[in-house]
Coordinates of C-alpha atoms in Angstrom, one line a residue:
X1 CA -25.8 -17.9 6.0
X2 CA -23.1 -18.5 3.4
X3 CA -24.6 -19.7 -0.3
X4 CA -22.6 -20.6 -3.3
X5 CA -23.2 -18.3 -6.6
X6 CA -21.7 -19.0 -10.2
X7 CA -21.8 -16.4 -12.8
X8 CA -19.9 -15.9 -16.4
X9 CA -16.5 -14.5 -17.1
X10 CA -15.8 -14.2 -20.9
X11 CA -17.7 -17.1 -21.8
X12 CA -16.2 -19.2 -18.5
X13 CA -18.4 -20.1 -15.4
X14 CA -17.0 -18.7 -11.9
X15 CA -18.2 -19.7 -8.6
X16 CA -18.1 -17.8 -5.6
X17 CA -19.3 -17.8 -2.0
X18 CA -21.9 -15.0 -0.5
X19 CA -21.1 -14.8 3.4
X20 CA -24.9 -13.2 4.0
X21 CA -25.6 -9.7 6.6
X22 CA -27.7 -6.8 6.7
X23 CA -24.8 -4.5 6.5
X24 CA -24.9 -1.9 3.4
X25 CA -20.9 -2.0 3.9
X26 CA -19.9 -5.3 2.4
X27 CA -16.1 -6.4 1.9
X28 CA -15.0 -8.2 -1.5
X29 CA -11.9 -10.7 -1.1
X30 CA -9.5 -11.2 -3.5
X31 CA -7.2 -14.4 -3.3
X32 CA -3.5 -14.0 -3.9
X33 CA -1.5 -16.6 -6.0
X34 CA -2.8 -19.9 -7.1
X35 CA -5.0 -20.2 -3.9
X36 CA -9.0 -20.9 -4.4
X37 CA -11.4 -18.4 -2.4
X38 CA -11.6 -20.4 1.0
X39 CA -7.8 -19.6 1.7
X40 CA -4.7 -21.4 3.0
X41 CA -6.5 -23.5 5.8
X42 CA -9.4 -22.1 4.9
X43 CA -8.0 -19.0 6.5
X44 CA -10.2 -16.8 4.1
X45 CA -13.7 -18.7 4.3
X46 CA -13.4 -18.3 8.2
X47 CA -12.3 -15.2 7.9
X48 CA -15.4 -14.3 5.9
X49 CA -17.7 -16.0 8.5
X50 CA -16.3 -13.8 11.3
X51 CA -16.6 -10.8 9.4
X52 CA -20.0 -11.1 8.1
X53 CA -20.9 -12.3 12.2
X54 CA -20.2 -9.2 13.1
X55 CA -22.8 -7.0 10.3
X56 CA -20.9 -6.6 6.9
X57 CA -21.4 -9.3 4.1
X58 CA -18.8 -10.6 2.4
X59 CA -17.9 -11.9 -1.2
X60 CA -15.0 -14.7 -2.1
X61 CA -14.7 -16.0 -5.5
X62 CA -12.1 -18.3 -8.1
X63 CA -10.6 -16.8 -10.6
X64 CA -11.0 -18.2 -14.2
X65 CA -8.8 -21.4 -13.9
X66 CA -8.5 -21.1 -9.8
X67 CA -10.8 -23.8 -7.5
X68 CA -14.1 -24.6 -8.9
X69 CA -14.4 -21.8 -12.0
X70 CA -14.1 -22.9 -15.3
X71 CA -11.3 -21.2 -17.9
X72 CA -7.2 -20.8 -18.2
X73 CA -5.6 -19.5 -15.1
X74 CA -3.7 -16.1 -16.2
X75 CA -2.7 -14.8 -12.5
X76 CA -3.1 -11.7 -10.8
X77 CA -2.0 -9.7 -14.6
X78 CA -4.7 -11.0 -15.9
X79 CA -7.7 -10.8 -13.6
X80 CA -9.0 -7.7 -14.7
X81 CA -12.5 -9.2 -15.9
X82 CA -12.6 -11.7 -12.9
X83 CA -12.5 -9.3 -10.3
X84 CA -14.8 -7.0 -12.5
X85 CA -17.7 -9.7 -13.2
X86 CA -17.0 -10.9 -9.2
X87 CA -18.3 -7.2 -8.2
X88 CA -21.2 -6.9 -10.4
X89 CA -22.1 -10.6 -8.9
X90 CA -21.8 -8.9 -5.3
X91 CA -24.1 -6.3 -6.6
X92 CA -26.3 -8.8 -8.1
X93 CA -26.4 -10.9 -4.7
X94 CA -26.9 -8.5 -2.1
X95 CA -28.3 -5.1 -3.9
X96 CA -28.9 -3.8 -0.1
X97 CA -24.9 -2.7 0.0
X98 CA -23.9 0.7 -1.1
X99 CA -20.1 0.7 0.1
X100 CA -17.7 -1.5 -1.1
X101 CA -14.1 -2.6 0.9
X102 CA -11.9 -4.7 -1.3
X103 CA -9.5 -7.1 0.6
X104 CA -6.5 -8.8 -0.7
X105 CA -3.0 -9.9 0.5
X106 CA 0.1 -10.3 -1.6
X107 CA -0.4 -10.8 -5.9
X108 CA -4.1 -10.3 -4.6
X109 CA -3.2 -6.6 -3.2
X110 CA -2.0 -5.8 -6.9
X111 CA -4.5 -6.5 -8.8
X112 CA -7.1 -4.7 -6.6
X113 CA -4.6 -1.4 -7.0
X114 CA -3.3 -2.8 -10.7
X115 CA -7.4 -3.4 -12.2
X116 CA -10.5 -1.9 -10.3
X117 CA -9.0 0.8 -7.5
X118 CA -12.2 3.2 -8.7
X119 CA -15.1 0.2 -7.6
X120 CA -13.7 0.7 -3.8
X121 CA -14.5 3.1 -1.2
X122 CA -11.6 2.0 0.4
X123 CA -8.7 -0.3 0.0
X124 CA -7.2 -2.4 2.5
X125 CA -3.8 -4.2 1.3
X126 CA -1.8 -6.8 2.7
X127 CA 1.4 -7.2 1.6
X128 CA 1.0 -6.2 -2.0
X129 CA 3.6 -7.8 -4.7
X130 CA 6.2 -5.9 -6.0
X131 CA 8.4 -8.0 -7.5
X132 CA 8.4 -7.8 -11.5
X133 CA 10.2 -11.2 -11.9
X134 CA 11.2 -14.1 -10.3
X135 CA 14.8 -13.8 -9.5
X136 CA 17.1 -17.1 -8.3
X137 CA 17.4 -14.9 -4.7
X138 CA 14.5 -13.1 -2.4
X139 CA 14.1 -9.2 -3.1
X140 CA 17.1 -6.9 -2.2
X141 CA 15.5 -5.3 0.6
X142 CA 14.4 -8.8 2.0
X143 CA 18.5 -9.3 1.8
X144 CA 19.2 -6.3 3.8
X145 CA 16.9 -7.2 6.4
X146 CA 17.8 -11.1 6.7
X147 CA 22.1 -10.1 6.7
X148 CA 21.2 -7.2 9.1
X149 CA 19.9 -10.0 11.2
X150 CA 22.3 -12.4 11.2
X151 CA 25.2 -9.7 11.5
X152 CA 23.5 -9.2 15.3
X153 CA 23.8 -12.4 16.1
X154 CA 27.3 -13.7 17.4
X155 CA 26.7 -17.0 16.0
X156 CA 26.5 -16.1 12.7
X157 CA 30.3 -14.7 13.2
X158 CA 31.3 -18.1 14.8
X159 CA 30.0 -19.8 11.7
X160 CA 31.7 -17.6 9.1
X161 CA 34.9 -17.8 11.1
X162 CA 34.3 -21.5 11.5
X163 CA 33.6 -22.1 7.3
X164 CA 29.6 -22.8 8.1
X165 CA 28.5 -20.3 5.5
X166 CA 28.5 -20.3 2.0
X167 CA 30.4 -17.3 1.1
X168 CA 29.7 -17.6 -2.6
X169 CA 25.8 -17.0 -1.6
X170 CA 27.0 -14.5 0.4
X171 CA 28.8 -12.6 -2.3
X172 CA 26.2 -13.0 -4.8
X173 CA 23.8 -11.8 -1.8
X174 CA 25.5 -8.5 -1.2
X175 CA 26.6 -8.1 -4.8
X176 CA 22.5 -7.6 -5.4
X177 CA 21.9 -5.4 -2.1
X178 CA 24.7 -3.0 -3.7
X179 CA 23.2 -3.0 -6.9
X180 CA 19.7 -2.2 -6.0
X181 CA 19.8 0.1 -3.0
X182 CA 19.3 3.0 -5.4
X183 CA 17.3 1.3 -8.9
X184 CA 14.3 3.0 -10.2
X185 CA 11.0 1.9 -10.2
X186 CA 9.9 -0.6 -12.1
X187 CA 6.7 -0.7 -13.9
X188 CA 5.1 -2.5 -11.8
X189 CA 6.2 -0.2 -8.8
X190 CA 5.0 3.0 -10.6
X191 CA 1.3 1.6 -11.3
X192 CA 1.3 0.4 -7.9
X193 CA 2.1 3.9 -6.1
X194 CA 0.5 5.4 -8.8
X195 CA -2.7 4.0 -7.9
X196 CA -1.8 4.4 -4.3
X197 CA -1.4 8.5 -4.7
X198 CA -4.5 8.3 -6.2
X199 CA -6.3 6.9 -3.4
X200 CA -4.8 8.2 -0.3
X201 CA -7.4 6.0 1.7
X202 CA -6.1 3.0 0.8
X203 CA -4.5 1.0 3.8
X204 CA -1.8 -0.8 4.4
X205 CA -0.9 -4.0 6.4
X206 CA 2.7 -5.2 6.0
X207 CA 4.2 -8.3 8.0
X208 CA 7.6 -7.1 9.2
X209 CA 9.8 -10.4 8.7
X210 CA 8.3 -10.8 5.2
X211 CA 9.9 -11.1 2.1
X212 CA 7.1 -9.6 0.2
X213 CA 6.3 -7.0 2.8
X214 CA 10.1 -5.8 3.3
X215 CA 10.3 -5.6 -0.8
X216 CA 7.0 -3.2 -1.0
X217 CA 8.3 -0.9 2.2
X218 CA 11.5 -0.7 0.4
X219 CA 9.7 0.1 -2.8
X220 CA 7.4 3.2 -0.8
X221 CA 10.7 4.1 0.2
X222 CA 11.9 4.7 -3.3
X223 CA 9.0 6.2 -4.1
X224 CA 8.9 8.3 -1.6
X225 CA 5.0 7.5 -0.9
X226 CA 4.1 7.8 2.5
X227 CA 0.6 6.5 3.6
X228 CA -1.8 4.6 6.0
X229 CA 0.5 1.7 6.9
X230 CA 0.2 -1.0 9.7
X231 CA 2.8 -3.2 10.7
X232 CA 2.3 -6.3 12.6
X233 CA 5.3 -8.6 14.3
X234 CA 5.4 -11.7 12.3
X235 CA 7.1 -13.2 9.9
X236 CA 3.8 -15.1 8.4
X237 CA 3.0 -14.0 5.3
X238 CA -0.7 -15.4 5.4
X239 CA -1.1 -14.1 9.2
X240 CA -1.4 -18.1 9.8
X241 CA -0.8 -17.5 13.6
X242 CA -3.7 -17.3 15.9
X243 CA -2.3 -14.0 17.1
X244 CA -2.1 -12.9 13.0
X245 CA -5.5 -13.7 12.6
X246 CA -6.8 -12.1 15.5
X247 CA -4.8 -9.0 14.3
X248 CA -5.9 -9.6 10.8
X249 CA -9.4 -9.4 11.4
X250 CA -9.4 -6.3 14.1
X251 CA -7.7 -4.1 11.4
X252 CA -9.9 -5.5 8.5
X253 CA -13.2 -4.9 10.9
X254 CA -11.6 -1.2 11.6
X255 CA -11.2 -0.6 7.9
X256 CA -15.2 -2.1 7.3
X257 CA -16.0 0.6 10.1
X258 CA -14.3 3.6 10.2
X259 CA -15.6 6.3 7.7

């Protein structure tokens, strides 16, 4: 049975959606970006219906200023009292769970690690954001991986040799892949892996052709952290294939499972 369940944020209303099950292991999921708690498709409200099928109940919510909760939108830096309130409201809902897996992909990923790491018994991260800024071109790493790619294929040669690529773009493209193969962290990056050293249980689900995904594994790299990491063959950074989801959901369902 799924219910609806509003509570307060800092004087704003939220609403979010209570998947029900016996389970004392429940999972909370975070949305990444602008998207409101049912997902891209409604990727996470079926994902939450699967899930809590199976034994484990399961908690979505809006964010102040997200979907159908009240308040100014302040994204993933600023969700810090959101995602607290939304686990006392999980508490409040289903007082029969004792174990709590948080769930989030991409900006989502971040501000489990960045705001409320020490709630979890365990973490499982999909893609977390690394990127401090947005830049007019995709993250270094994401560069290396796409020019790696088209330096394999004997097309792309034929369409340099033929004038079909912009070589400015390419300049400017390999001008930033020289530049950041050996940068520091940033900020961000070193609250991220700190949080992550801190919770070696924390796992990891990265999307090999993604931009976001290549950028963190480049970032662990960096800084040198070395942990629970699952990669999947897809380009999709939601998992929107059938295939995705399937895999999605067998690694989240392990994570809910395994002690």
């Amino acid at each position: 049975m799924r219910r609806l369940i509003a509570f307060a944020c800092a004087g704003e209303t939220l609403l979010g959606s209570l998947d029900e099950a016996a389970g004392s292991t429940g999972l909370l999921i975070v949305s990444g970006g602008n998207e409101v708690r049912a997902g891209a498709h409604r990727g996470m409200a079926s994902l939450a219906g699967q899930v809590a099928a199976t034994g484990f109940p399961v908690f979505r919510f809006d964010r102040r200023g997200v979907g159908d909760s009240s308040g100014i939108n302040s994204g993933y830096e600023g969700a810090r009292d959101d995602l607290l309130t939304a686990l006392d409201a999980f508490s409040d809902a289903a007082p029969h769970v004792t174990r709590l897996i948080g769930f989030g992909n991409c900006d989502a990923a971040s501000a489990l690690l960045l705001h409320a790491p020490d709630r979890f018994a365990r973490l499982l991260l999909a893609n977390p954001w690394t990127i401090a800024e947005a830049a007019p071109l995709p993250p270094p790493a994401a560069l290396r991986a796409h020019y790696a790619e088209r330096l394999r294929d004997p097309a792309s040669w034929l369409r340099l040799l033929r004038g079909g690529i912009d070589l400015h773009k390419l300049v400017r493209g390999l001008g930033a892949i020289a530049a950041a193969r050996h940068e520091t962290l940033s900020a961000l990056e070193q609250a991220l892996f700190g949080a992550l050293a801190a919770h070696p249980d924390a796992r990891l689900l990265l999307a090999e052709g993604d931009a976001t995904a290549i950028a963190f594994a480049d970032a662990a790299r960096r800084a040198g952290w070395e942990g629970n990491v699952t990669r999947l063959a897809t380009a999709s950074h939601s998992f929107a294939r059938p295939e995705d989801k399937t895999a999605l959901q067998k690694w989240i369902l392990a994570g809910l499972s395994e002690d």
